[in-house]
């Protein structure tokens, strides 16, 4: 029986994970769940999975949750804030931690899980972007594994299939192109948060949905891949593929290209990471290529999506570049959602911040969190 702790249990990835887990009660047991502000959802999850530990974002939510659990005759300890998330991430009984919080807040618990020697199934790409070097080092020290959940990285993991790295020519990350692939720059300038929230292929949380519309998501995924697969960024490319069936590809030095295909459903990469090295038999709709008929591929337009150029600058600026890139994007996405800035200003904010960054590499979590805070402060 594999014991599972889920951070971000109330989110899109959290829910997909719990869907997979509940299909295999003989294989998996949920021992700890962390949520944010959606207390109603966490109450439902706590009743259903009866974990031994719960965590929420705020005190008020903890009170409401504890009261509701008592009403249902359940007595489960509830912890709060980052210490709560860290407690879930390091819960002694857990064998694997699903890191599915959104944003930089996911870094500390992810780091703590690896430090405690827990395998981490990683959806929270922001933590790898901010601290890939450090997380890899901690994982190497404790023997913990970092298993990709992001669909592109899961595809690459599968297409690499344990082959020696020297045979790899490049990694090709596919991108749907989001809802504005065919827009003009002028049209992009008018995009509302509501429009940006409608992704053509994937159902995801709000932040990553907007990141997909700006292609900041793909930019973050380049940095994520750089650390997950320990490969120089020059060997990572992006290919637009609107149908989101080919989830990514690996080109080898002999010219062979291996890809992983599947319907766009996050439960596939989640099940792959949970079951690894076994494959779980999933009763989900299967890919029918004859019905789909056609798969299209095209170059990404870096003029429409400046994120793809900015990320190269961020990478050239070392750890500080990547942290600044992520922090500026998080702040800008939040402002865009609040209607304070326009869609194109998200990339502009990131560019302005990158203009100020000097290259610096960091070896501790404190340095990374301090620099992240410093960048956010400089934008406010
Ligand atoms: P959601 O917004 O749907 O979920 C985010 C989760 O994080 C929720 O459970 C939320 O709690 C919790 N959370 C947010 N802030 C805090 C906080 N301060 N403390 C504790 N918990 C918090 O996001 P997604 O599930 O879409 O994405 C999660 C991560 O996975 C992101 O990093 C994203 O980039 C990545 N990812 C997502 C994919 C997808 O298909 N959704 C695909 C690939 C990667 P609550 O809702 O209760 O407030
Ligand atoms: Mg992805």
CSV table of C-alpha atoms and ligand atoms in Angstrom, one decimal:
chain,number,residue,atom,x,y,z
A,1,UNK,CA,0.0,0.0,0.0
A,2,UNK,CA,1.5,3.3,-1.1
A,3,UNK,CA,0.7,6.2,1.3
A,4,UNK,CA,0.1,9.5,-0.3
A,5,UNK,CA,0.2,13.1,0.9
A,6,UNK,CA,-1.4,15.7,-1.4
A,7,UNK,CA,-0.6,19.4,-1.3
A,8,UNK,CA,-3.1,21.5,-3.2
A,9,UNK,CA,-5.7,18.8,-2.8
A,10,UNK,CA,-8.6,21.1,-3.5
A,11,UNK,CA,-7.2,22.3,-6.9
A,12,UNK,CA,-7.4,20.9,-10.4
A,13,UNK,CA,-4.4,18.6,-10.1
A,14,UNK,CA,-5.3,17.7,-6.6
A,15,UNK,CA,-8.8,16.6,-7.6
A,16,UNK,CA,-7.4,14.6,-10.6
A,17,UNK,CA,-4.9,12.9,-8.3
A,18,UNK,CA,-7.6,11.9,-5.8
A,19,UNK,CA,-9.7,10.6,-8.7
A,20,UNK,CA,-6.8,8.2,-9.7
A,21,UNK,CA,-6.2,7.3,-6.1
A,22,UNK,CA,-9.8,6.4,-5.5
A,23,UNK,CA,-9.8,4.0,-8.5
A,24,UNK,CA,-7.2,1.9,-6.8
A,25,UNK,CA,-8.1,1.6,-3.1
A,26,UNK,CA,-6.0,-1.6,-2.8
A,27,UNK,CA,-2.9,0.2,-3.9
A,28,UNK,CA,-3.1,3.7,-2.5
A,29,UNK,CA,-4.1,5.3,0.8
A,30,UNK,CA,-4.4,9.1,1.4
A,31,UNK,CA,-2.7,10.0,4.7
A,32,UNK,CA,-2.5,13.8,4.6
A,33,UNK,CA,-4.2,16.5,2.6
A,34,UNK,CA,-3.3,20.2,2.3
A,35,UNK,CA,-5.7,22.8,0.8
A,36,UNK,CA,-5.9,26.6,0.7
A,37,UNK,CA,-9.1,28.5,1.1
A,38,UNK,CA,-11.7,26.2,-0.3
A,39,UNK,CA,-12.8,24.7,3.0
A,40,UNK,CA,-16.0,23.3,1.7
A,41,UNK,CA,-14.1,21.1,-0.7
A,42,UNK,CA,-11.6,20.1,1.9
A,43,UNK,CA,-14.4,19.0,4.3
A,44,UNK,CA,-15.8,16.8,1.5
A,45,UNK,CA,-12.3,15.3,0.8
A,46,UNK,CA,-11.6,14.7,4.5
A,47,UNK,CA,-14.9,12.8,4.9
A,48,UNK,CA,-14.2,10.8,1.8
A,49,UNK,CA,-10.5,9.9,2.4
A,50,UNK,CA,-10.3,10.2,6.2
A,51,UNK,CA,-6.6,11.3,6.3
A,52,UNK,CA,-4.6,11.6,9.5
A,53,UNK,CA,-3.5,15.2,8.9
A,54,UNK,CA,-5.1,18.2,7.2
A,55,UNK,CA,-3.7,21.7,6.5
A,56,UNK,CA,-5.3,24.9,5.3
A,57,UNK,CA,-4.1,28.4,4.4
A,58,UNK,CA,-5.7,30.5,7.1
A,59,UNK,CA,-6.7,30.3,10.8
A,60,UNK,CA,-10.4,31.0,10.0
A,61,UNK,CA,-10.5,28.1,7.6
A,62,UNK,CA,-8.9,25.8,10.2
A,63,UNK,CA,-11.7,26.7,12.7
A,64,UNK,CA,-14.4,26.1,10.2
A,65,UNK,CA,-12.9,22.8,9.1
A,66,UNK,CA,-12.3,21.5,12.6
A,67,UNK,CA,-15.9,22.3,13.6
A,68,UNK,CA,-17.4,20.6,10.5
A,69,UNK,CA,-15.3,17.5,11.1
A,70,UNK,CA,-16.5,17.3,14.7
A,71,UNK,CA,-20.1,17.5,13.5
A,72,UNK,CA,-19.3,14.5,11.3
A,73,UNK,CA,-17.7,12.7,14.3
A,74,UNK,CA,-14.2,13.0,12.8
A,75,UNK,CA,-11.2,14.1,14.8
A,76,UNK,CA,-8.3,15.0,12.4
A,77,UNK,CA,-5.6,17.5,13.4
A,78,UNK,CA,-5.7,20.6,11.2
A,79,UNK,CA,-2.6,22.8,10.7
A,80,UNK,CA,-2.3,26.2,9.2
A,81,UNK,CA,-0.2,28.2,6.6
A,82,UNK,CA,3.2,27.3,5.4
A,83,UNK,CA,4.0,25.2,8.6
A,84,UNK,CA,0.8,23.2,7.8
A,85,UNK,CA,1.8,22.6,4.2
A,86,UNK,CA,5.3,21.6,5.4
A,87,UNK,CA,3.8,19.2,7.9
A,88,UNK,CA,1.7,17.5,5.2
A,89,UNK,CA,4.8,17.4,2.9
A,90,UNK,CA,6.9,15.7,5.6
A,91,UNK,CA,4.2,13.6,7.2
A,92,UNK,CA,6.0,10.5,8.6
A,93,UNK,CA,3.7,7.9,7.2
A,94,UNK,CA,3.7,9.3,3.6
A,95,UNK,CA,5.7,7.5,0.9
A,96,UNK,CA,5.0,10.0,-1.9
A,97,UNK,CA,4.0,13.7,-1.9
A,98,UNK,CA,1.9,15.2,-4.6
A,99,UNK,CA,3.2,18.8,-5.0
A,100,UNK,CA,0.1,20.5,-6.5
A,101,UNK,CA,0.0,23.9,-4.8
A,102,UNK,CA,0.1,26.8,-7.3
A,103,UNK,CA,2.9,29.3,-7.3
A,104,UNK,CA,6.0,30.1,-5.3
A,105,UNK,CA,4.2,29.1,-2.1
A,106,UNK,CA,4.8,25.5,-3.2
A,107,UNK,CA,8.6,25.8,-2.9
A,108,UNK,CA,9.1,25.4,0.8
A,109,UNK,CA,6.9,22.3,1.2
A,110,UNK,CA,8.4,20.7,-1.9
A,111,UNK,CA,11.9,21.3,-0.5
A,112,UNK,CA,10.8,20.0,2.9
A,113,UNK,CA,9.4,16.8,1.4
A,114,UNK,CA,12.6,16.1,-0.6
A,115,UNK,CA,14.7,16.9,2.5
A,116,UNK,CA,12.7,14.3,4.4
A,117,UNK,CA,13.5,11.8,1.7
A,118,UNK,CA,10.0,11.6,0.3
A,119,UNK,CA,9.4,11.0,-3.4
A,120,UNK,CA,7.7,14.0,-4.9
A,121,UNK,CA,5.3,13.9,-7.8
A,122,UNK,CA,5.8,17.5,-9.1
A,123,UNK,CA,3.0,19.6,-10.6
A,124,UNK,CA,4.1,22.8,-8.9
A,125,UNK,CA,6.5,23.8,-11.7
A,126,UNK,CA,7.2,27.2,-10.0
A,127,UNK,CA,9.3,25.5,-7.4
A,128,UNK,CA,11.5,23.8,-10.0
A,129,UNK,CA,11.8,27.1,-11.9
A,130,UNK,CA,12.9,28.9,-8.7
A,131,UNK,CA,15.1,26.3,-7.2
A,132,UNK,CA,15.8,23.4,-9.6
A,133,UNK,CA,19.5,23.3,-8.8
A,134,UNK,CA,18.8,23.1,-5.0
A,135,UNK,CA,15.9,20.7,-5.3
A,136,UNK,CA,18.0,18.3,-7.4
A,137,UNK,CA,20.8,18.5,-4.9
A,138,UNK,CA,18.6,17.8,-1.9
A,139,UNK,CA,17.0,14.9,-3.8
A,140,UNK,CA,20.4,13.5,-4.6
A,141,UNK,CA,21.4,13.8,-0.9
A,142,UNK,CA,18.3,12.0,0.5
A,143,UNK,CA,17.7,9.6,-2.4
A,144,UNK,CA,14.2,11.0,-3.0
A,145,UNK,CA,12.9,11.0,-6.5
A,146,UNK,CA,11.3,13.9,-8.3
A,147,UNK,CA,8.7,12.5,-10.7
A,148,UNK,CA,7.2,14.9,-13.3
A,149,UNK,CA,3.4,15.4,-13.4
A,150,UNK,CA,3.4,18.2,-16.0
A,151,UNK,CA,2.1,16.5,-19.1
A,152,UNK,CA,5.0,17.6,-21.3
A,153,UNK,CA,7.6,16.5,-18.8
A,154,UNK,CA,5.8,13.2,-18.2
A,155,UNK,CA,5.9,12.7,-22.0
A,156,UNK,CA,9.6,13.3,-22.1
A,157,UNK,CA,10.2,11.1,-19.1
A,158,UNK,CA,8.4,8.3,-21.0
A,159,UNK,CA,10.1,9.0,-24.3
A,160,UNK,CA,13.5,9.0,-22.6
A,161,UNK,CA,12.8,5.6,-21.2
A,162,UNK,CA,16.1,5.4,-19.3
A,163,UNK,CA,18.3,5.9,-22.4
A,164,UNK,CA,21.8,7.4,-21.8
A,165,UNK,CA,21.8,11.2,-21.9
A,166,UNK,CA,24.5,11.4,-24.5
A,167,UNK,CA,22.1,10.0,-27.1
A,168,UNK,CA,19.7,12.9,-26.7
A,169,UNK,CA,19.9,15.7,-29.3
A,170,UNK,CA,17.0,17.8,-28.0
A,171,UNK,CA,13.8,17.9,-26.1
A,172,UNK,CA,10.8,19.3,-27.9
A,173,UNK,CA,8.0,20.7,-25.7
A,174,UNK,CA,4.6,20.9,-27.4
A,175,UNK,CA,2.3,23.8,-26.7
A,176,UNK,CA,-1.4,24.1,-27.6
A,177,UNK,CA,-0.8,27.8,-28.3
A,178,UNK,CA,-3.7,28.7,-26.0
A,179,UNK,CA,-6.8,30.6,-27.0
A,180,UNK,CA,-5.0,33.5,-28.7
A,181,UNK,CA,-2.8,31.6,-31.1
A,182,UNK,CA,-4.4,33.3,-34.2
A,183,UNK,CA,-4.8,36.7,-32.7
A,184,UNK,CA,-3.0,39.9,-33.9
A,185,UNK,CA,-0.9,41.9,-31.5
A,186,UNK,CA,-3.7,44.6,-31.4
A,187,UNK,CA,-6.3,42.0,-30.6
A,188,UNK,CA,-4.1,40.6,-27.8
A,189,UNK,CA,-4.0,44.0,-26.2
A,190,UNK,CA,-7.7,43.9,-25.7
A,191,UNK,CA,-7.9,40.5,-24.1
A,192,UNK,CA,-10.0,40.3,-20.9
A,193,UNK,CA,-9.3,38.0,-17.9
A,194,UNK,CA,-12.5,36.2,-18.8
A,195,UNK,CA,-11.3,35.5,-22.4
A,196,UNK,CA,-7.9,34.4,-21.1
A,197,UNK,CA,-9.6,32.0,-18.7
A,198,UNK,CA,-11.1,29.9,-21.6
A,199,UNK,CA,-8.5,27.4,-22.6
A,200,UNK,CA,-9.3,25.4,-25.8
A,201,UNK,CA,-7.9,22.0,-24.6
A,202,UNK,CA,-7.2,21.8,-20.9
A,203,UNK,CA,-9.2,22.4,-17.8
A,204,UNK,CA,-6.9,23.9,-15.2
A,205,UNK,CA,-6.6,26.3,-12.3
A,206,UNK,CA,-6.8,30.0,-13.1
A,207,UNK,CA,-3.1,30.9,-12.9
A,208,UNK,CA,-1.8,28.2,-15.3
A,209,UNK,CA,-4.7,28.9,-17.6
A,210,UNK,CA,-3.5,32.5,-18.0
A,211,UNK,CA,0.1,31.3,-18.2
A,212,UNK,CA,-1.0,29.2,-21.1
A,213,UNK,CA,-2.6,32.1,-22.9
A,214,UNK,CA,0.6,34.2,-22.6
A,215,UNK,CA,2.8,31.1,-23.2
A,216,UNK,CA,4.5,32.0,-19.9
A,217,UNK,CA,3.5,28.4,-19.0
A,218,UNK,CA,5.7,27.0,-21.8
A,219,UNK,CA,8.5,29.4,-20.8
A,220,UNK,CA,8.3,28.1,-17.2
A,221,UNK,CA,8.3,24.5,-18.6
A,222,UNK,CA,11.6,25.1,-20.5
A,223,UNK,CA,13.2,26.0,-17.1
A,224,UNK,CA,11.4,23.1,-15.5
A,225,UNK,CA,12.7,20.7,-18.1
A,226,UNK,CA,16.2,22.1,-17.8
A,227,UNK,CA,16.4,20.9,-14.2
A,228,UNK,CA,14.2,17.8,-14.3
A,229,UNK,CA,16.3,16.3,-17.1
A,230,UNK,CA,19.6,18.0,-16.4
A,231,UNK,CA,19.9,19.3,-20.0
A,232,UNK,CA,21.3,22.6,-21.3
A,233,UNK,CA,18.4,25.0,-22.2
A,234,UNK,CA,19.8,25.4,-25.8
A,235,UNK,CA,18.7,21.8,-26.4
A,236,UNK,CA,15.1,22.5,-25.4
A,237,UNK,CA,12.7,23.7,-28.1
A,238,UNK,CA,9.0,24.6,-28.3
A,239,UNK,CA,6.6,23.4,-31.0
A,240,UNK,CA,3.0,24.5,-31.3
A,241,UNK,CA,0.5,21.7,-31.6
A,242,UNK,CA,-3.0,22.9,-31.3
A,243,UNK,CA,-4.7,19.4,-30.8
A,244,UNK,CA,-2.7,18.7,-27.6
A,245,UNK,CA,-2.4,15.0,-28.4
A,246,UNK,CA,1.4,14.7,-28.8
A,247,UNK,CA,2.5,15.8,-25.3
A,248,UNK,CA,6.2,16.2,-26.1
A,249,UNK,CA,9.0,14.6,-28.0
A,250,UNK,CA,12.7,13.6,-27.6
A,251,UNK,CA,15.0,13.8,-30.6
A,252,UNK,CA,18.0,11.4,-30.5
A,253,UNK,CA,21.4,11.9,-32.1
A,254,UNK,CA,20.6,9.4,-34.8
A,255,UNK,CA,17.6,11.5,-35.9
A,256,UNK,CA,15.0,9.2,-34.3
A,257,UNK,CA,12.2,11.1,-32.6
A,258,UNK,CA,10.1,9.5,-29.8
A,259,UNK,CA,6.9,11.0,-28.6
A,260,UNK,CA,4.1,10.2,-26.1
A,261,UNK,CA,0.5,10.6,-27.3
A,262,UNK,CA,-2.7,10.6,-25.4
A,263,UNK,CA,-5.9,12.5,-24.9
A,264,UNK,CA,-5.4,15.8,-23.0
A,265,UNK,CA,-6.3,14.5,-19.5
A,266,UNK,CA,-4.0,15.1,-16.5
A,267,UNK,CA,-5.0,11.9,-15.0
A,268,UNK,CA,-2.7,10.1,-17.4
A,269,UNK,CA,0.6,11.7,-16.3
A,270,UNK,CA,-0.6,11.5,-12.7
A,271,UNK,CA,-1.3,7.8,-13.0
A,272,UNK,CA,2.1,7.2,-14.7
A,273,UNK,CA,3.9,8.9,-11.8
A,274,UNK,CA,1.9,7.1,-9.1
A,275,UNK,CA,2.2,3.7,-10.7
A,276,UNK,CA,5.8,4.0,-11.9
A,277,UNK,CA,7.5,1.8,-12.9
A,278,UNK,CA,4.2,-0.1,-13.4
A,279,UNK,CA,1.4,1.2,-15.7
A,280,UNK,CA,-2.0,1.4,-14.1
A,281,UNK,CA,-4.9,0.0,-16.2
A,282,UNK,CA,-7.2,3.1,-16.5
A,283,UNK,CA,-10.8,2.9,-17.6
A,284,UNK,CA,-10.8,6.3,-19.4
A,285,UNK,CA,-11.7,7.3,-23.0
A,286,UNK,CA,-8.9,6.0,-25.3
A,287,UNK,CA,-7.1,8.0,-28.0
A,288,UNK,CA,-8.7,7.3,-31.4
A,289,UNK,CA,-6.3,8.7,-34.0
A,290,UNK,CA,-8.6,7.9,-37.0
A,291,UNK,CA,-11.3,10.0,-35.5
A,292,UNK,CA,-9.0,12.9,-34.7
A,293,UNK,CA,-7.6,12.5,-38.3
A,294,UNK,CA,-5.1,15.3,-38.3
A,295,UNK,CA,-2.3,16.5,-36.1
A,296,UNK,CA,-0.9,20.0,-36.8
A,297,UNK,CA,2.5,21.4,-35.8
A,298,UNK,CA,3.9,24.9,-36.3
A,299,UNK,CA,6.6,27.2,-35.0
A,300,UNK,CA,5.7,29.4,-32.1
A,301,UNK,CA,5.5,33.1,-32.8
A,302,UNK,CA,7.8,34.9,-30.4
A,303,UNK,CA,6.5,38.3,-31.4
A,304,UNK,CA,3.0,37.4,-30.3
A,305,UNK,CA,4.4,35.5,-27.3
A,306,UNK,CA,7.4,37.4,-25.9
A,307,UNK,CA,7.5,34.9,-23.0
A,308,UNK,CA,9.4,32.6,-25.3
A,309,UNK,CA,12.2,35.2,-25.8
A,310,UNK,CA,12.2,36.5,-22.3
A,311,UNK,CA,12.8,33.0,-20.9
A,312,UNK,CA,16.0,32.7,-22.8
A,313,UNK,CA,17.2,36.0,-21.1
A,314,UNK,CA,16.1,34.7,-17.8
A,315,UNK,CA,18.0,31.5,-18.3
A,316,UNK,CA,21.1,33.4,-19.3
A,317,UNK,CA,20.8,35.4,-16.0
A,318,UNK,CA,21.2,32.2,-13.8
A,319,UNK,CA,19.2,31.5,-10.7
A,320,UNK,CA,18.3,35.1,-10.1
A,321,UNK,CA,17.0,35.4,-13.7
A,322,UNK,CA,14.7,32.4,-13.3
A,323,UNK,CA,13.4,33.5,-9.8
A,324,UNK,CA,12.8,37.0,-11.1
A,325,UNK,CA,11.0,35.7,-14.2
A,326,UNK,CA,8.7,33.6,-12.1
A,327,UNK,CA,8.0,36.2,-9.4
A,328,UNK,CA,7.3,39.0,-11.9
A,329,UNK,CA,4.9,36.7,-13.8
A,330,UNK,CA,3.0,35.7,-10.6
A,331,UNK,CA,2.6,39.3,-9.6
A,332,UNK,CA,1.6,40.4,-13.1
A,333,UNK,CA,-0.9,37.5,-13.6
A,334,UNK,CA,-2.6,38.5,-10.3
A,335,UNK,CA,-2.8,42.1,-11.4
A,336,UNK,CA,-4.2,41.1,-14.7
A,337,UNK,CA,-6.9,39.0,-13.0
A,338,UNK,CA,-7.8,42.0,-10.8
A,339,UNK,CA,-8.2,44.2,-14.0
A,340,UNK,CA,-5.2,46.4,-13.0
A,341,UNK,CA,-3.1,45.8,-16.1
A,342,UNK,CA,-3.7,44.6,-19.6
A,343,UNK,CA,-2.9,41.2,-21.1
A,344,UNK,CA,0.3,42.4,-22.9
A,345,UNK,CA,1.5,44.1,-19.8
A,346,UNK,CA,2.1,40.7,-18.2
A,347,UNK,CA,5.1,40.1,-20.4
A,348,UNK,CA,6.1,43.8,-20.2
A,349,UNK,CA,6.2,43.5,-16.4
A,350,UNK,CA,8.5,40.5,-16.7
A,351,UNK,CA,10.7,42.3,-19.2
A,352,UNK,CA,11.1,45.3,-16.9
A,353,UNK,CA,12.1,43.1,-14.0
A,354,UNK,CA,14.6,41.2,-16.1
A,355,UNK,CA,16.2,44.5,-17.2
A,356,UNK,CA,17.1,45.1,-13.5
A,357,UNK,CA,18.5,41.6,-12.7
A,358,UNK,CA,22.1,40.8,-12.4
A,359,UNK,CA,23.2,37.2,-12.5
A,360,UNK,CA,23.5,35.4,-9.2
A,361,UNK,CA,23.3,31.7,-8.3
A,362,UNK,CA,21.9,30.6,-4.9
A,363,UNK,CA,22.7,27.5,-2.8
A,364,UNK,CA,20.1,27.8,0.0
A,365,UNK,CA,16.4,28.0,0.3
A,366,UNK,CA,16.6,31.2,2.4
A,367,UNK,CA,18.6,33.0,-0.3
A,368,UNK,CA,16.1,31.9,-2.9
A,369,UNK,CA,13.0,33.0,-0.9
A,370,UNK,CA,14.7,36.3,0.1
A,371,UNK,CA,15.5,37.1,-3.6
A,372,UNK,CA,11.9,36.2,-4.6
A,373,UNK,CA,10.6,38.5,-1.9
A,374,UNK,CA,13.0,41.3,-3.0
A,375,UNK,CA,11.8,41.0,-6.7
A,376,UNK,CA,8.1,41.2,-5.7
A,377,UNK,CA,8.8,44.2,-3.5
A,378,UNK,CA,10.5,45.9,-6.4
A,379,UNK,CA,7.4,45.6,-8.5
A,380,UNK,CA,4.9,46.9,-5.9
B,1,LIG,P1,-5.5,25.3,-8.8
B,1,LIG,O1,-5.6,26.8,-8.7
B,1,LIG,O2,-6.6,24.5,-9.4
B,1,LIG,O3,-5.1,24.7,-7.4
B,1,LIG,C1,-4.2,25.2,-6.6
B,1,LIG,C2,-4.2,24.5,-5.2
B,1,LIG,O4,-3.2,25.2,-4.4
B,1,LIG,C3,-5.5,24.6,-4.5
B,1,LIG,O5,-5.7,23.4,-3.8
B,1,LIG,C4,-5.3,25.8,-3.6
B,1,LIG,O6,-6.2,25.7,-2.5
B,1,LIG,C5,-3.9,25.6,-3.2
B,1,LIG,N1,-3.2,26.8,-2.7
B,1,LIG,C6,-3.1,28.0,-3.3
B,1,LIG,N2,-2.5,28.9,-2.5
B,1,LIG,C7,-2.2,28.2,-1.4
B,1,LIG,C8,-1.5,28.6,-0.2
B,1,LIG,N3,-1.0,29.8,0.0
B,1,LIG,N4,-1.4,27.6,0.8
B,1,LIG,C9,-1.9,26.4,0.6
B,1,LIG,N5,-2.5,26.0,-0.5
B,1,LIG,C10,-2.7,26.9,-1.5
B,1,LIG,O7,-4.2,25.0,-9.7
B,1,LIG,P2,-3.8,23.7,-10.6
B,1,LIG,O8,-4.2,22.5,-9.9
B,1,LIG,O9,-4.2,24.0,-11.9
B,1,LIG,O10,-2.2,23.8,-10.6
B,1,LIG,C11,-1.4,23.5,-9.5
B,1,LIG,C12,0.0,23.4,-9.9
B,1,LIG,O11,0.2,22.4,-10.9
B,1,LIG,C13,0.5,24.7,-10.6
B,1,LIG,O12,1.9,24.9,-10.3
B,1,LIG,C14,0.4,24.5,-12.1
B,1,LIG,O13,1.3,25.2,-12.9
B,1,LIG,C15,0.7,23.0,-12.1
B,1,LIG,N6,0.1,22.3,-13.3
B,1,LIG,C16,-1.2,22.2,-13.4
B,1,LIG,C17,-1.8,21.6,-14.5
B,1,LIG,C18,-3.3,21.4,-14.7
B,1,LIG,O14,-3.7,20.8,-15.6
B,1,LIG,N7,-4.1,22.0,-13.8
B,1,LIG,C19,-0.9,20.9,-15.5
B,1,LIG,C20,0.5,21.0,-15.2
B,1,LIG,C21,1.0,21.6,-14.1
B,1,LIG,P3,-7.7,26.3,-2.5
B,1,LIG,O15,-8.3,26.1,-3.9
B,1,LIG,O16,-8.4,25.5,-1.4
B,1,LIG,O17,-7.6,27.8,-2.1
B,2,LIG,MG1,2.3,21.4,-19.1
